[in-house]
């Protein structure tokens, strides 16, 4: 077990009965979160960048866009279809990760350093700059809970954070759960994993978040859930 | 009589001119037009521009090939391997110009191009830092909804690539194409582009479509050239035909990341 | 557990409210949603509005049913029989309001509705007399191309019907649909509408699509209700299943043209 | 044989090698014109409102949108696809008929009489109001060559006539052929059927057209062509 398995469980717990959820590229944790929520019996309709609609089973590959990774699908639903759904306000859940996220929920997937002469040129924000305005809920995950990833101001606003109208944003990290408070316009610490202290959380991020007491203690993966994650993802792509 | 659109890969290469903007089919490691990308990488074309939404191997290879001056995409990723290595190197070194777009922008621009209208309204967030950049570049513009003056949105200018290159499953010599499984934005690219090169796993007789009319995905009048290129997506996946060869993709990733030059990188694809 | 979307025709009728705008699937004498149209014609719904591009029998029947206050279409034709008889009578007598659109306007409006954008640019000729009429109605607007201020064009406001009614070949109880052959604008209507009723020739188990994933045309999350209505397009044609029954359509044409009332006209469809 | 067969032949002769042509509803004469041109060996790609792409054969029905009317098609090409092609300027030929056409090539498919209180409410212009700007060539047919159909000013401009930029417009009537002259912006008489006099043409229309001398003598259908038309259209729908 690794902290990433707990992050995946945290993501899965954000899903609800009746959700239509979409996963993009480089999103193995999101795919596994949907698989886990469905295993729990939650009625989540699954559409994805591989364009395989409602697969029955999966075997994770290094690409979350691999169509052979999704088994027993009911047909093709394109990303164009999925994004049209979002534009009409009907996509319930979109998953994102980011190199940096800040207090305001702004995401950076573009560059570390200056835009014109970047220290690291990141892949780009893909759908973020518009789904942040049109998905009903965004579930973000961070592989790393650190001062590098949780920053006061992102180096570049690839996708601006939520407004008071939406979307609902949650961020799952290896240590904690944040939820965006539409009233104050900030990420608020709402949960933490067992054995993690609030100090541990705050000292490992570059902004001091508001805290919503009482903090929820997040569930860690069970042995059965880990067995399932290993069955779907035998090569451990989720840890990469 | 009707001319056949069947041609060799080098004849198809003649349809690409220096300076052309090329839309690349497929996505990440899936159904990339590798046969054609390798041919371009080995050619003497220059100053090409590339456009795609979420490209992968073919796009990255062309980016480091020396044939390309400008690239435009929403995300260039090698997924769980890491950041696309050629893309990262060339952009960080300033050796290619990168127009950072978003999915919504590429889709809207391709739709406008495909539909023959000057632009499409989009749902791009107005306060993304990309808006000012792409407005300055002249490809986006912030305008008002004519039916509700209080609402502002980003209009995306039509994308009309000179060439689209798509790898597909089957085609006849008239250019009628069967494309199985995931489509990505390939049909829009075919419509939006001025010339269309389709490489295929199999060339079929015309009667194939008359006997299986539900197999037609792209009608021949949209297609300029059909090239018979079996395993033409390799090492990316070909839905229903073969899986992605992640070992070769990994080799490419490592070679580029370690700083190999294009000749060395091309060797990754030659020891089949 | 997942709720089944299967319902009876009268349960589906409950999804339609007085005053709703309804997009009708199919075209002229082909794949019209006749079972549902007959149910609406026999219901007590009122003040309905209809929208379609090139409608025929179902649209014409509803136009004279007394249930409809406003219709919008690009052409309402009974083709080589003549002008659609109910349409002609009701519009000439001023008994329904007719919003005369054009193909380009309906397609653009449905696309905007389907894509969730406020409007679509179109290629409607600016000097058609229809432009001033539809600008006054607030559904079109003449605007400038933001990327070329010298170019004017007609922007078409998004069409978001309350309900779309489509007849299709097969569906499972989750609402996943197979629609064979011609599509017309039915997929856009399904996307653009707030509620979607699909009547089908056959209800199939879910495994039908898992075993034949290339048969999926409309994913279930776009569909509100599935109604089992075998021969539900009759007397219009159902691609692959049955041909148009032109004798019955002719009977309808003659009955309406001769001034029959709706009860008499409905009898044309009851002696099957 | 009827004059309509000659009209169809006149339409067919406007088609050229390499054309992509589309036919709409209520357009049996247009469908037959394409069949005839293809029979002559002209390489015309045929797309249509029935959405049956490149049929090998046909059996005419009362609806030109009947998919069972088109035999041995290669697949489905939708009207949306066809109109996208036109909007990109790549549709070579569109066919129309009209209740009225005037000197300027304006078409009326909307009303006879006033718009608000029409004497006859016509079906509507369908695609005309935009294909007149985007098709490369428009081939129009009139069932009737008369003062009712060839008018000085149409009662309502459903689709405005060509501009100097296009499209190229030809009108085939039971008596004559007109071609739109982009320079003068008018329909010009350019051909007539054998046995028809110029006076016969002019006296049966409500405007006096310019005449391009020498007038072409139009070909009438041969016995073989008539046999073909009867095979494709055994019920004579083209005469209705």
Coordinates of N, CA and C in Angstrom, one line a residue, chain D residues 1-172:
Chain D
X1 N -43.4 10.6 -73.8 CA -42.5 11.7 -73.5 C -43.3 12.9 -73.1
X2 N -42.7 13.6 -72.2 CA -43.3 14.9 -71.8 C -42.2 15.9 -71.8
X3 N -42.6 17.2 -71.7 CA -41.6 18.3 -71.7 C -40.7 18.1 -70.4
X4 N -41.3 17.5 -69.4 CA -40.5 17.3 -68.2 C -39.2 16.5 -68.4
X5 N -39.4 15.5 -69.3 CA -38.2 14.7 -69.7 C -37.1 15.5 -70.3
X6 N -37.5 16.5 -71.1 CA -36.5 17.4 -71.7 C -35.9 18.3 -70.7
X7 N -36.7 18.7 -69.7 CA -36.2 19.6 -68.6 C -35.1 18.8 -67.9
X8 N -35.4 17.5 -67.6 CA -34.4 16.7 -66.9 C -33.1 16.5 -67.7
X9 N -33.3 16.3 -69.0 CA -32.1 16.2 -69.8 C -31.3 17.5 -69.8
X10 N -32.0 18.6 -69.9 CA -31.3 19.9 -69.8 C -30.5 20.1 -68.5
X11 N -31.1 19.6 -67.4 CA -30.5 19.7 -66.1 C -29.2 18.8 -66.1
X12 N -29.4 17.6 -66.6 CA -28.3 16.6 -66.6 C -27.1 17.2 -67.4
X13 N -27.4 17.9 -68.4 CA -26.3 18.4 -69.3 C -25.5 19.5 -68.6
X14 N -26.0 20.1 -67.5 CA -25.3 21.1 -66.7 C -24.2 20.4 -65.8
X15 N -24.3 19.1 -65.7 CA -23.4 18.4 -64.8 C -22.1 18.1 -65.5
X16 N -21.0 18.1 -64.7 CA -19.7 17.9 -65.3 C -18.9 16.9 -64.6
X17 N -17.9 16.4 -65.3 CA -17.0 15.4 -64.6 C -16.4 16.0 -63.4
X18 N -16.4 15.2 -62.3 CA -15.8 15.7 -61.0 C -16.7 16.4 -60.1
X19 N -17.9 16.7 -60.6 CA -18.9 17.3 -59.7 C -19.3 16.5 -58.5
X20 N -19.5 17.2 -57.4 CA -20.2 16.7 -56.2 C -21.5 17.4 -56.2
X21 N -22.6 16.6 -56.3 CA -23.9 17.2 -56.4 C -24.8 16.6 -55.3
X22 N -25.7 17.5 -54.8 CA -26.6 17.2 -53.7 C -28.0 17.4 -54.2
X23 N -28.9 16.5 -53.8 CA -30.4 16.7 -54.1 C -31.2 16.7 -52.8
X24 N -32.2 17.5 -52.8 CA -33.0 17.7 -51.6 C -34.4 17.0 -51.7
X25 N -35.3 17.4 -50.9 CA -36.6 16.8 -50.9 C -37.4 17.3 -52.1
X26 N -38.4 16.6 -52.5 CA -39.3 17.0 -53.6 C -38.5 17.3 -54.8
X27 N -37.5 16.5 -55.1 CA -36.5 16.8 -56.1 C -36.3 15.6 -57.0
X28 N -37.3 14.9 -57.4 CA -37.2 13.7 -58.3 C -36.5 14.1 -59.6
X29 N -36.9 15.2 -60.2 CA -36.2 15.6 -61.5 C -34.7 15.7 -61.3
X30 N -34.3 16.3 -60.2 CA -32.8 16.4 -59.9 C -32.1 15.1 -59.8
X31 N -32.8 14.2 -59.1 CA -32.2 12.8 -58.9 C -32.1 12.1 -60.3
X32 N -33.1 12.3 -61.1 CA -33.0 11.7 -62.4 C -32.0 12.3 -63.3
X33 N -31.8 13.6 -63.1 CA -30.8 14.3 -63.9 C -29.4 13.7 -63.6
X34 N -29.2 13.5 -62.3 CA -27.9 12.9 -61.9 C -27.7 11.5 -62.5
X35 N -28.8 10.7 -62.4 CA -28.8 9.4 -62.9 C -28.4 9.4 -64.4
X36 N -29.0 10.3 -65.1 CA -28.8 10.4 -66.6 C -27.4 10.8 -66.9
X37 N -26.9 11.8 -66.2 CA -25.5 12.3 -66.4 C -24.5 11.1 -66.1
X38 N -24.8 10.4 -65.0 CA -23.9 9.3 -64.7 C -24.0 8.2 -65.7
X39 N -25.2 8.0 -66.3 CA -25.4 7.0 -67.3 C -24.5 7.4 -68.6
X40 N -24.4 8.7 -68.8 CA -23.6 9.2 -69.9 C -22.1 9.0 -69.6
X41 N -21.8 8.6 -68.4 CA -20.4 8.4 -68.0 C -19.7 9.6 -67.3
X42 N -20.6 10.6 -67.0 CA -20.0 11.7 -66.3 C -19.7 11.3 -64.8
X43 N -18.6 11.7 -64.3 CA -18.2 11.3 -63.0 C -18.7 12.3 -62.0
X44 N -20.0 12.0 -61.6 CA -20.7 12.9 -60.6 C -20.8 12.1 -59.3
X45 N -20.3 12.7 -58.2 CA -20.5 12.1 -56.9 C -21.8 12.6 -56.4
X46 N -22.6 11.6 -55.9 CA -24.0 11.9 -55.6 C -24.3 11.8 -54.1
X47 N -24.6 12.9 -53.5 CA -25.1 12.9 -52.1 C -26.4 13.5 -52.1
X48 N -27.2 13.1 -51.1 CA -28.7 13.5 -51.1 C -29.3 13.5 -49.8
X49 N -30.5 14.1 -49.7 CA -31.2 14.3 -48.5 C -31.7 12.9 -47.9
X50 N -31.7 11.9 -48.7 CA -32.0 10.6 -48.2 C -30.8 10.0 -47.4
X51 N -29.7 10.7 -47.6 CA -28.4 10.4 -46.9 C -27.8 9.1 -47.3
X52 N -28.2 8.5 -48.5 CA -27.6 7.3 -49.0 C -26.5 7.8 -50.0
X53 N -25.3 7.4 -49.7 CA -24.2 7.9 -50.4 C -23.8 7.1 -51.6
X54 N -23.7 7.7 -52.8 CA -23.3 7.0 -54.0 C -24.0 5.7 -54.4
X55 N -25.4 5.8 -54.4 CA -26.1 4.6 -54.8 C -25.8 4.2 -56.2
X56 N -25.9 2.9 -56.4 CA -25.6 2.3 -57.7 C -26.8 2.4 -58.7
X57 N -28.0 2.3 -58.1 CA -29.2 2.3 -58.9 C -30.3 2.9 -58.1
X58 N -31.4 3.1 -58.7 CA -32.5 3.7 -58.0 C -33.9 3.3 -58.5
X59 N -34.9 3.4 -57.7 CA -36.2 3.2 -58.1 C -37.0 4.4 -57.5
X60 N -37.4 5.3 -58.3 CA -38.0 6.6 -57.8 C -39.3 6.3 -57.1
X61 N -39.4 7.0 -55.9 CA -40.7 7.0 -55.1 C -41.2 8.4 -55.0
X62 N -42.4 8.5 -54.4 CA -43.0 9.9 -54.4 C -42.2 10.8 -53.5
X63 N -41.2 10.2 -52.7 CA -40.4 11.0 -51.9 C -38.9 10.9 -52.3
X64 N -38.3 12.0 -52.7 CA -36.8 11.9 -53.0 C -36.0 11.8 -51.8
X65 N -36.6 11.8 -50.6 CA -35.9 11.5 -49.4 C -36.0 10.0 -48.9
X66 N -36.6 9.2 -49.8 CA -36.9 7.8 -49.4 C -35.6 7.0 -49.5
X67 N -35.1 6.5 -48.3 CA -33.8 5.8 -48.4 C -33.9 4.5 -49.2
X68 N -35.1 3.9 -49.3 CA -35.2 2.6 -50.0 C -35.3 2.9 -51.5
X69 N -35.3 4.1 -51.9 CA -35.3 4.5 -53.3 C -33.9 4.4 -53.9
X70 N -32.9 4.4 -53.0 CA -31.5 4.4 -53.5 C -30.9 3.0 -53.2
X71 N -30.4 2.4 -54.2 CA -30.0 1.0 -54.1 C -28.4 0.9 -54.2
X72 N -27.9 0.1 -53.3 CA -26.4 -0.2 -53.3 C -25.6 1.0 -52.9
X73 N -26.0 1.8 -52.0 CA -25.2 2.9 -51.5 C -24.0 2.4 -50.8
X74 N -23.0 3.3 -50.6 CA -21.8 3.0 -50.0 C -21.8 3.3 -48.5
X75 N -22.9 3.9 -48.0 CA -22.9 4.3 -46.6 C -23.8 5.5 -46.4
X76 N -23.8 6.1 -45.3 CA -24.6 7.3 -44.9 C -23.7 8.5 -45.0
X77 N -24.1 9.5 -45.8 CA -23.5 10.8 -45.7 C -24.7 11.8 -45.4
X78 N -24.6 12.4 -44.2 CA -25.8 13.2 -43.8 C -25.9 14.5 -44.5
X79 N -27.1 15.1 -44.4 CA -27.3 16.5 -44.9 C -26.4 17.4 -44.2
X80 N -26.2 17.2 -42.9 CA -25.3 18.1 -42.2 C -23.9 18.1 -42.8
X81 N -23.4 16.9 -43.2 CA -22.1 16.7 -43.9 C -22.1 17.5 -45.2
X82 N -23.2 17.3 -45.9 CA -23.3 18.0 -47.2 C -23.3 19.5 -47.1
X83 N -24.0 20.0 -46.1 CA -24.1 21.4 -46.0 C -22.8 22.0 -45.4
X84 N -22.1 21.2 -44.6 CA -20.7 21.6 -44.2 C -19.8 21.8 -45.4
X85 N -19.9 20.8 -46.3 CA -19.2 20.8 -47.5 C -19.5 22.1 -48.3
X86 N -20.7 22.4 -48.4 CA -21.1 23.7 -49.1 C -20.6 24.9 -48.4
X87 N -20.7 24.9 -47.1 CA -20.2 26.1 -46.4 C -18.7 26.3 -46.6
X88 N -18.0 25.2 -46.8 CA -16.6 25.3 -47.1 C -16.3 25.6 -48.5
X89 N -17.4 25.8 -49.3 CA -17.2 26.2 -50.7 C -16.9 25.0 -51.6
X90 N -17.2 23.8 -51.2 CA -16.8 22.6 -52.0 C -17.9 21.8 -52.6
X91 N -19.1 22.3 -52.4 CA -20.3 21.6 -53.0 C -20.4 22.2 -54.4
X92 N -20.3 21.4 -55.4 CA -20.3 21.9 -56.8 C -21.7 22.2 -57.3
X93 N -22.6 21.4 -57.0 CA -24.0 21.6 -57.6 C -25.1 21.3 -56.6
X94 N -26.0 22.3 -56.5 CA -27.2 22.1 -55.8 C -28.4 22.4 -56.8
X95 N -29.4 21.6 -56.6 CA -30.6 21.7 -57.4 C -31.7 22.4 -56.7
X96 N -32.5 23.3 -57.3 CA -33.7 23.9 -56.7 C -34.8 24.0 -57.7
X97 N -36.0 23.9 -57.2 CA -37.1 24.5 -58.0 C -37.7 25.6 -57.2
X98 N -38.6 26.3 -57.8 CA -39.2 27.5 -57.1 C -40.6 27.7 -57.6
X99 N -41.4 28.3 -56.8 CA -42.8 28.7 -57.3 C -42.6 29.9 -58.2
X100 N -41.6 30.8 -57.9 CA -41.4 32.0 -58.7 C -39.9 32.2 -58.8
X101 N -39.4 32.6 -59.9 CA -38.0 33.1 -60.0 C -38.1 34.4 -60.8
X102 N -37.3 35.4 -60.5 CA -37.4 36.7 -61.2 C -36.1 37.0 -62.0
X103 N -36.1 38.1 -62.7 CA -35.0 38.5 -63.5 C -33.7 38.5 -62.8
X104 N -33.7 38.8 -61.5 CA -32.4 38.9 -60.7 C -32.0 37.5 -60.2
X105 N -32.8 36.5 -60.5 CA -32.5 35.2 -60.0 C -33.0 35.0 -58.6
X106 N -33.8 35.9 -58.0 CA -34.4 35.7 -56.7 C -35.4 34.6 -56.8
X107 N -35.4 33.8 -55.7 CA -36.4 32.6 -55.7 C -37.4 32.9 -54.6
X108 N -38.6 32.4 -54.9 CA -39.7 32.5 -53.9 C -40.2 31.1 -53.7
X109 N -40.0 30.6 -52.4 CA -40.6 29.3 -52.0 C -41.4 29.5 -50.8
X110 N -41.8 30.7 -50.5 CA -42.5 31.0 -49.3 C -44.0 31.2 -49.4
X111 N -44.4 32.3 -50.1 CA -45.8 32.6 -50.2 C -46.2 33.2 -51.6
X112 N -47.4 32.9 -52.0 CA -48.0 33.7 -53.1 C -48.9 34.7 -52.5
X113 N -48.8 36.0 -52.8 CA -49.6 37.0 -52.2 C -48.8 37.6 -51.1
X114 N -49.5 38.2 -50.1 CA -48.8 38.9 -49.0 C -48.2 37.8 -48.0
X115 N -47.1 38.2 -47.3 CA -46.5 37.2 -46.4 C -47.4 36.9 -45.2
X116 N -48.1 38.0 -44.7 CA -48.9 37.7 -43.5 C -50.2 37.1 -43.8
X117 N -50.8 37.4 -44.9 CA -52.1 36.8 -45.3 C -51.9 36.2 -46.7
X118 N -51.2 35.1 -46.8 CA -50.8 34.5 -48.1 C -52.0 33.9 -48.8
X119 N -52.0 34.1 -50.2 CA -53.0 33.4 -51.0 C -52.7 31.9 -51.0
X120 N -51.4 31.6 -51.2 CA -50.9 30.2 -51.1 C -49.7 30.2 -50.1
X121 N -49.8 29.4 -49.1 CA -48.6 29.2 -48.2 C -47.8 28.0 -48.9
X122 N -46.6 28.4 -49.4 CA -45.7 27.4 -50.0 C -44.9 26.7 -48.9
X123 N -44.2 25.6 -49.3 CA -43.5 24.8 -48.2 C -42.4 25.5 -47.5
X124 N -41.8 26.5 -48.1 CA -40.6 27.1 -47.4 C -39.4 26.8 -48.2
X125 N -38.3 27.6 -48.0 CA -37.2 27.6 -48.9 C -36.1 26.5 -48.6
X126 N -36.3 25.8 -47.5 CA -35.3 24.8 -47.1 C -33.9 25.4 -47.1
X127 N -33.0 24.8 -47.9 CA -31.6 25.2 -47.9 C -31.3 26.4 -48.8
X128 N -32.3 26.9 -49.6 CA -32.0 27.8 -50.6 C -31.3 29.1 -50.1
X129 N -31.8 29.6 -49.0 CA -31.4 30.9 -48.5 C -29.9 30.9 -48.1
X130 N -29.3 29.7 -48.1 CA -27.8 29.8 -47.9 C -27.0 29.2 -49.0
X131 N -27.6 28.2 -49.7 CA -26.8 27.5 -50.7 C -26.6 28.4 -51.9
X132 N -27.6 29.4 -52.1 CA -27.4 30.4 -53.1 C -26.2 31.2 -52.8
X133 N -25.6 31.1 -51.7 CA -24.4 31.9 -51.4 C -23.2 31.0 -51.3
X134 N -23.4 29.7 -51.2 CA -22.3 28.8 -50.9 C -22.1 27.6 -51.9
X135 N -23.1 27.2 -52.6 CA -22.9 26.2 -53.7 C -22.1 26.9 -54.8
X136 N -21.3 26.1 -55.5 CA -20.6 26.7 -56.6 C -21.5 27.0 -57.8
X137 N -22.5 26.0 -58.0 CA -23.4 26.2 -59.1 C -24.8 25.7 -58.6
X138 N -25.8 26.4 -59.1 CA -27.2 26.0 -58.8 C -27.9 25.7 -60.1
X139 N -28.5 24.6 -60.2 CA -29.3 24.2 -61.3 C -30.7 24.2 -60.9
X140 N -31.5 25.1 -61.5 CA -32.9 25.3 -61.1 C -33.8 24.7 -62.2
X141 N -34.9 24.0 -61.8 CA -35.8 23.6 -62.8 C -37.2 24.2 -62.5
X142 N -37.9 24.5 -63.6 CA -39.3 24.9 -63.5 C -40.2 23.9 -64.2
X143 N -41.3 23.4 -63.6 CA -42.2 22.5 -64.3 C -43.0 23.3 -65.3
X144 N -43.1 24.6 -65.1 CA -44.0 25.4 -65.9 C -43.3 26.6 -66.3
X145 N -43.3 26.9 -67.6 CA -42.7 28.1 -68.2 C -43.9 29.1 -68.4
X146 N -44.1 30.0 -67.4 CA -45.3 30.8 -67.5 C -45.1 32.2 -66.8
X147 N -46.1 33.0 -67.0 CA -46.0 34.3 -66.3 C -46.2 34.2 -64.8
X148 N -46.7 33.0 -64.4 CA -46.8 32.8 -62.9 C -45.4 32.5 -62.3
X149 N -44.6 31.8 -63.1 CA -43.4 31.3 -62.5 C -42.2 32.2 -62.8
X150 N -42.2 32.8 -64.0 CA -41.1 33.7 -64.4 C -41.6 35.1 -64.3
X151 N -41.3 35.7 -63.1 CA -41.9 37.0 -62.8 C -40.9 38.1 -62.8
X152 N -41.4 39.4 -62.9 CA -40.5 40.5 -62.8 C -39.9 40.6 -61.4
X153 N -40.7 40.5 -60.4 CA -40.3 40.6 -59.0 C -41.0 39.5 -58.2
X154 N -40.2 38.6 -57.6 CA -40.9 37.6 -56.7 C -41.7 38.2 -55.6
X155 N -42.8 37.6 -55.2 CA -43.6 38.1 -54.1 C -42.8 38.2 -52.8
X156 N -41.9 37.3 -52.7 CA -41.1 37.2 -51.4 C -39.7 36.7 -51.8
X157 N -38.7 37.3 -51.3 CA -37.3 36.8 -51.6 C -36.9 35.7 -50.6
X158 N -37.3 34.5 -50.8 CA -36.9 33.4 -49.9 C -35.4 33.3 -50.0
X159 N -34.9 33.2 -51.2 CA -33.4 33.1 -51.4 C -33.0 34.2 -52.5
X160 N -32.1 35.1 -52.1 CA -31.7 36.1 -53.1 C -30.9 35.5 -54.2
X161 N -31.0 36.1 -55.4 CA -30.3 35.7 -56.5 C -28.8 35.8 -56.4
X162 N -28.0 35.2 -57.3 CA -26.6 35.2 -57.2 C -26.0 36.7 -57.2
X163 N -24.8 36.8 -56.6 CA -24.1 38.0 -56.7 C -23.0 37.9 -57.8
X164 N -22.2 38.9 -58.0 CA -21.2 38.7 -59.0 C -20.1 37.7 -58.7
X165 N -20.1 37.3 -57.4 CA -19.2 36.2 -56.9 C -19.7 34.8 -57.1
X166 N -21.0 34.7 -57.3 CA -21.6 33.4 -57.5 C -22.9 33.2 -56.8
X167 N -23.5 32.1 -56.9 CA -23.1 30.9 -57.7 C -23.4 31.1 -59.1
X168 N -22.9 30.2 -59.9 CA -23.4 30.1 -61.3 C -24.7 29.5 -61.3
X169 N -25.7 30.2 -61.9 CA -27.1 29.7 -61.9 C -27.6 29.4 -63.3
X170 N -28.2 28.2 -63.5 CA -28.9 28.0 -64.8 C -30.3 27.6 -64.4
X171 N -31.2 27.9 -65.3 CA -32.6 27.6 -65.1 C -33.1 26.8 -66.3
X172 N -33.6 25.6 -66.1 CA -34.2 24.8 -67.2 C -35.7 24.8 -67.1

